[in-house]
Coordinates of C-alpha atoms in Angstrom, one line a residue:
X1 CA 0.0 0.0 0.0
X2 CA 3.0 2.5 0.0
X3 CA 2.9 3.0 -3.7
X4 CA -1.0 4.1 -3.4
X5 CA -0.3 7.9 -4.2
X6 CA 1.9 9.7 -6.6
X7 CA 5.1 11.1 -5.3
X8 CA 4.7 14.3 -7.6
X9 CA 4.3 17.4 -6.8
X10 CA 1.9 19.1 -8.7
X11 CA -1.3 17.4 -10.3
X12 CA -3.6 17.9 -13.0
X13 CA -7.2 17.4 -12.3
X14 CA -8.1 13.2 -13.1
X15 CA -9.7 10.5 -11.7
X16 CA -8.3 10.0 -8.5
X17 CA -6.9 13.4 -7.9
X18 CA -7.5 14.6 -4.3
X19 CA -8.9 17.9 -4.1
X20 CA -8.3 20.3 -0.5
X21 CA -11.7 22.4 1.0
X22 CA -14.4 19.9 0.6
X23 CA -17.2 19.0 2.8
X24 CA -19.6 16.0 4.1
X25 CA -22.9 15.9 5.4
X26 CA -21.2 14.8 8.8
X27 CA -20.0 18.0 9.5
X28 CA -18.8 21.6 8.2
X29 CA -16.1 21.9 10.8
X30 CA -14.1 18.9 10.2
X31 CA -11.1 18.4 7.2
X32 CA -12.7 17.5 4.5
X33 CA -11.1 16.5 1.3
X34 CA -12.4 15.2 -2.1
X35 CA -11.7 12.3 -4.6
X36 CA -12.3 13.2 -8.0
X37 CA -15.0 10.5 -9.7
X38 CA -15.0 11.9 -13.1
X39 CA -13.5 10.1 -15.9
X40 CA -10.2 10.8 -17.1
X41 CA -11.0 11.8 -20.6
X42 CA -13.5 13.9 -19.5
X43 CA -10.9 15.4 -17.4
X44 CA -8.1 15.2 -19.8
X45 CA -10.8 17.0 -22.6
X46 CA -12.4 19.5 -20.6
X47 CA -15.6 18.6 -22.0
X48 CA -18.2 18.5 -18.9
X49 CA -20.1 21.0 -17.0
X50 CA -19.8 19.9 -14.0
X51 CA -16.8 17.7 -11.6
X52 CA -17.8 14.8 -9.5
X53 CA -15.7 13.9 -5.9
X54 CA -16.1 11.6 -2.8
X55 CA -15.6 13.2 0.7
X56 CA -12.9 12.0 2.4
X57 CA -12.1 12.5 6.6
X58 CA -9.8 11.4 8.9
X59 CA -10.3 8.3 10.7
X60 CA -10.1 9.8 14.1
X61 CA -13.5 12.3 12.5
X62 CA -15.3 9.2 11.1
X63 CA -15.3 7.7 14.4
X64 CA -16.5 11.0 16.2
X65 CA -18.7 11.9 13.3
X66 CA -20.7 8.6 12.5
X67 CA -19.8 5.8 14.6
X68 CA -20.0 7.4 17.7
X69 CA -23.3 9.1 17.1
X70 CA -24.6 5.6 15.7
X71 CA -23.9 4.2 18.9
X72 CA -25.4 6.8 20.8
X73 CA -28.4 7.0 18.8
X74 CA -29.0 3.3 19.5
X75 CA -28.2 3.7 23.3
X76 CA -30.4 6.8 23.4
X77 CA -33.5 4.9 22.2
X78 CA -32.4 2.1 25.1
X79 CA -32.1 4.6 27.5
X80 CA -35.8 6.3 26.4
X81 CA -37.7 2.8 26.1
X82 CA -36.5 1.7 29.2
X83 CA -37.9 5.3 31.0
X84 CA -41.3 4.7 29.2
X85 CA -41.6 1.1 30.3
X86 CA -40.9 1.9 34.0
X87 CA -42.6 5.0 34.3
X88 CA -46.2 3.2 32.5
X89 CA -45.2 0.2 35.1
X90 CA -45.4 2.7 38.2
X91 CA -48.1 5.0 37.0
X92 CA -50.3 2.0 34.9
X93 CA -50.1 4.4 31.9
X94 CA -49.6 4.6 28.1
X95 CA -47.4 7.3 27.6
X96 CA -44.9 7.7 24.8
X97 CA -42.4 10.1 25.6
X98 CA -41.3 11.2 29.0
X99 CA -38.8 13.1 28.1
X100 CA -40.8 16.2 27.6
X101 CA -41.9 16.6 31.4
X102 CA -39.0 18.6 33.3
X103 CA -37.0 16.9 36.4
X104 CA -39.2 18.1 38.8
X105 CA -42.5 17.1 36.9
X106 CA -40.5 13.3 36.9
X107 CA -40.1 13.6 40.8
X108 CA -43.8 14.4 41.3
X109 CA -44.8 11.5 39.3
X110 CA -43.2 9.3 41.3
X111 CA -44.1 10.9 45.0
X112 CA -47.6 10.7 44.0
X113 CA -47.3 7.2 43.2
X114 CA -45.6 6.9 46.5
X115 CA -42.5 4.8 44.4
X116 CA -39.9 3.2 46.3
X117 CA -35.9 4.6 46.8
X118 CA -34.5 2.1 44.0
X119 CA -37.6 2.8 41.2
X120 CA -36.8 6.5 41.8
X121 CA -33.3 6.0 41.7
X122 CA -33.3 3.7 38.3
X123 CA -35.5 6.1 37.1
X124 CA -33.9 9.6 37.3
X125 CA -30.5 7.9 36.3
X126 CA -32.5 7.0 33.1
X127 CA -33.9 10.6 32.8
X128 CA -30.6 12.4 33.3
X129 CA -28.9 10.1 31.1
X130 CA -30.8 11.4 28.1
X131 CA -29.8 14.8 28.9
X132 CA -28.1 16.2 25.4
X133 CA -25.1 17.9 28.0
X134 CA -24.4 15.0 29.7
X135 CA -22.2 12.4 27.7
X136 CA -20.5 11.1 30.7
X137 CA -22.6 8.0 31.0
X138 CA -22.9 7.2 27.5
X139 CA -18.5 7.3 27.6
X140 CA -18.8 4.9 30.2
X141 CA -21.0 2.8 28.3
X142 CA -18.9 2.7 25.3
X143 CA -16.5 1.3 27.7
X144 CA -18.2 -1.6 28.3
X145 CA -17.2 -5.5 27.0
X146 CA -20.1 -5.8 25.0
X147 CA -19.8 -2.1 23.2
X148 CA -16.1 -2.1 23.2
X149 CA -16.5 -5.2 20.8
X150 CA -19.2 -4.0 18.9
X151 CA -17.2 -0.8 17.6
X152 CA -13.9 -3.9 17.2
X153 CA -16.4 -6.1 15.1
X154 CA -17.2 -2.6 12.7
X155 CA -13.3 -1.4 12.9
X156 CA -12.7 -4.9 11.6
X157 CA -15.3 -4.8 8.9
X158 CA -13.7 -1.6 7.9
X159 CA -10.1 -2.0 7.9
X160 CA -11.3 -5.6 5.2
X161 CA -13.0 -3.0 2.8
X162 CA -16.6 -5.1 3.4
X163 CA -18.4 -2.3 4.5
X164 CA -20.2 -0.7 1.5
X165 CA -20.9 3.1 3.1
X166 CA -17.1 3.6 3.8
X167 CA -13.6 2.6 2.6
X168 CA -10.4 2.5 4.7
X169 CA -7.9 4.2 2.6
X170 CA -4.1 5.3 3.9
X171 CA -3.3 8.7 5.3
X172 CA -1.0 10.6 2.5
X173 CA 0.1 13.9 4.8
X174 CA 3.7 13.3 5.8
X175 CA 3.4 13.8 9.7
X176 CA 0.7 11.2 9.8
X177 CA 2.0 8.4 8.0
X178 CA 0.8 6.1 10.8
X179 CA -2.6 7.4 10.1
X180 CA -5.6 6.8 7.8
X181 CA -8.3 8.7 5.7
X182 CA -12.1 7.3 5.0
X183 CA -13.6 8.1 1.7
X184 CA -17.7 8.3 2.2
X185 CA -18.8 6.0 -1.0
X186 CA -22.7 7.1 -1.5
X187 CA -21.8 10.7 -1.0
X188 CA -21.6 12.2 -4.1
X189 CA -20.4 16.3 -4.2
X190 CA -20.0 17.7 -7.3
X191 CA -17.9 21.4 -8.4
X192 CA -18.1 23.4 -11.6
X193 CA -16.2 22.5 -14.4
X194 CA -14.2 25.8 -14.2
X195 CA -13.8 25.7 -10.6
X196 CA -12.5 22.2 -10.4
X197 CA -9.9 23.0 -12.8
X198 CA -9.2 26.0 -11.1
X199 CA -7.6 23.8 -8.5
X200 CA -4.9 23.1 -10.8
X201 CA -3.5 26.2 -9.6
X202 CA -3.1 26.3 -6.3
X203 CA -4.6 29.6 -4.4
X204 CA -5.9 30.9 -1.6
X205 CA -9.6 32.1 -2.2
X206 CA -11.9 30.1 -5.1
X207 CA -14.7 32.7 -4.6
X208 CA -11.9 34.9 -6.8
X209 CA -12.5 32.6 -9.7
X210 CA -15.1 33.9 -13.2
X211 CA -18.8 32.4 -12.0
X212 CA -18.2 31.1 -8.6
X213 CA -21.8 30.2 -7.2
X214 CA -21.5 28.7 -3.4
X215 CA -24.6 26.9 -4.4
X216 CA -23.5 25.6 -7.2
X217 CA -19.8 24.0 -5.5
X218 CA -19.7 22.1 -2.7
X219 CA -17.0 23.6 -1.0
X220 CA -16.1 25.5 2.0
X221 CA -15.3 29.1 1.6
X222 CA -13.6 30.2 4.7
X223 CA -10.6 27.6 4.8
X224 CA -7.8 27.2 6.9
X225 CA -5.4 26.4 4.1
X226 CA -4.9 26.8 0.0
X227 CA -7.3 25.3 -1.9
X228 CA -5.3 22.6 -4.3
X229 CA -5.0 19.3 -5.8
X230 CA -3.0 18.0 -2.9
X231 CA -2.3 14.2 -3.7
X232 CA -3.0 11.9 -6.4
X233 CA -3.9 8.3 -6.2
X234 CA -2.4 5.6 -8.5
X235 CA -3.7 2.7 -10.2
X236 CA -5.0 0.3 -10.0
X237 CA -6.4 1.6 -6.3
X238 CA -8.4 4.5 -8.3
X239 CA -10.1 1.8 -10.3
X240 CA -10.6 -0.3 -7.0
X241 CA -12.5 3.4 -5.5
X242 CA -14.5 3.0 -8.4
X243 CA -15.5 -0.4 -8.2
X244 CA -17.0 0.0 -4.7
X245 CA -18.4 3.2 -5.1
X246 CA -20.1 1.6 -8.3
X247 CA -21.2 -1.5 -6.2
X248 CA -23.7 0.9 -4.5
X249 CA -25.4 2.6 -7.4
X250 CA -25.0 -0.4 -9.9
X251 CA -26.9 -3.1 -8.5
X252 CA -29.5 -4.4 -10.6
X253 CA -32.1 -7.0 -8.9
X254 CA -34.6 -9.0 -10.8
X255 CA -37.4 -11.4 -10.3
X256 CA -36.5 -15.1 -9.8
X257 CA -37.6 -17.1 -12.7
X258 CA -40.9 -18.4 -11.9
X259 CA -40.2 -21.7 -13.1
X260 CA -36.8 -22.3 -11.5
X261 CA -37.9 -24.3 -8.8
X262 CA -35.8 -27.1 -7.9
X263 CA -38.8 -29.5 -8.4
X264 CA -38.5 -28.5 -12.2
X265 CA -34.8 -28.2 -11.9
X266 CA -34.4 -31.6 -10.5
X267 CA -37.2 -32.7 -13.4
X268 CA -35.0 -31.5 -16.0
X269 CA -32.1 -32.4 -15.1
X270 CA -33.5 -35.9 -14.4
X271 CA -34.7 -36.1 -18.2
X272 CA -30.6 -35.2 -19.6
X273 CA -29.3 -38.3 -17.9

């Protein structure tokens, strides 16, 4: 994998160029760079309209950004089902959502319904635990056996390229060599033709360039650094990007034949011999 990326130094815009000043739907704030989708005689021609890239993060962000908040999102809804089920048990009623009564409304609940030290006790722990400013017991729950190998199990599906949302790709920045990048494979960004190739030349501000539209160009315009072609990926990894990202928007699935059943399989084959 150490002859992934080109050790040039400066880039035309292709296939597998990787562009600075992107951005994700996970987040404006984090680094965000792009890997160019669009053919390379299309590139090499300067005959479209319109540039096609993948988002890529760091690992470190994808973790923050998406596995993090999946696993909180599913320990959320644990944390608010169990709340519901205790509270109806106590009180003997149907209620949904529990979380839009206040502390003190919770505490009344239960004093009314004259509820015992360890009901109240399971309860409020359940209520403050799906307070949005405290993350402290979901960190500890993350923590736990049963999580800890739950975010192994989707490293490990990561790091063999089998999960079809994300691939694993290594870092190309000097000081993190050690390091690795994500692309997002069903996010697709796109840049005008004239912007994109603007990136060919490296500078500091795109909104300079003839018929910038920030609608138009997913890309952030307040960056941190220049916005460039910053590394290039060789073959045949580029064509390997493109095979998964393809796997998720060229499926095709069809109707088994009615009359492949193994009854009149087995007939069939039974008549040959």
């Amino acid at each position: 994998m150490s002859n992934i990326y080109s050790n040039e130094r400066v880039f035309k815009l292709t296939q597998g160029a990787i562009i600075t000043n992107c951005i994700t739907s996970l987040g404006n704030e984090v680094d965000t760079w792009g890997f160019i989708l669009t053919a390379r005689c299309d590139c090499e021609n300067k005959k479209v309209t319109d540039v096609y890239y993948l988002p890529i993060i760091n690992l470190g962000d994808w973790f923050q950004l998406y596995e993090k908040k999946r696993l909180y999102d599913i320990w959320v809804n644990k944390q608010r089902e169990q709340l519901v089920q205790k509270l109806n048990r106590i009180t003997k009623s149907k209620v949904l959502d529990y979380t839009i009564f206040s502390k003190f409304e919770i505490e009344q609940v239960l004093k009314l319904y004259g509820s015992g030290e360890k009901d109240c006790k399971e309860v409020l722990l359940l209520y403050n635990n799906l307070q949005e400013d405290n993350q402290e017991p979901f960190i500890e729950y993350l923590r736990t056996n049963e999580q800890y190998n739950e975010i192994k199990a989707d490293i490990d599906r990561l790091s063999k390229n089998q999960d079809n949302n994300f691939l694993l790709i290594p870092d190309w920045q000097h000081y993190r060599k050690t390091h690795h990048k994500v692309i997002i494979l069903k996010e697709i960004k796109r840049l005008k033709s004239n912007i994109a190739f603007a990136f060919e030349d490296p500078c500091y501000s795109i909104i300079d360039q003839p018929n910038f539209n920030i609608h138009e160009n997913d890309l952030k315009t307040t960056p941190t650094d220049i916005y460039c072609i910053e590394k290039l990926m060789l073959s045949p990894y580029v064509e390997d990007v493109m095979q998964r990202f393809a796997y998720n928007f060229a499926r095709i699935g069809i109707d088994r034949l009615a009359t492949a059943t193994n009854e009149n399989l087995f007939k069939e084959i039974k008549e040959s011999i």
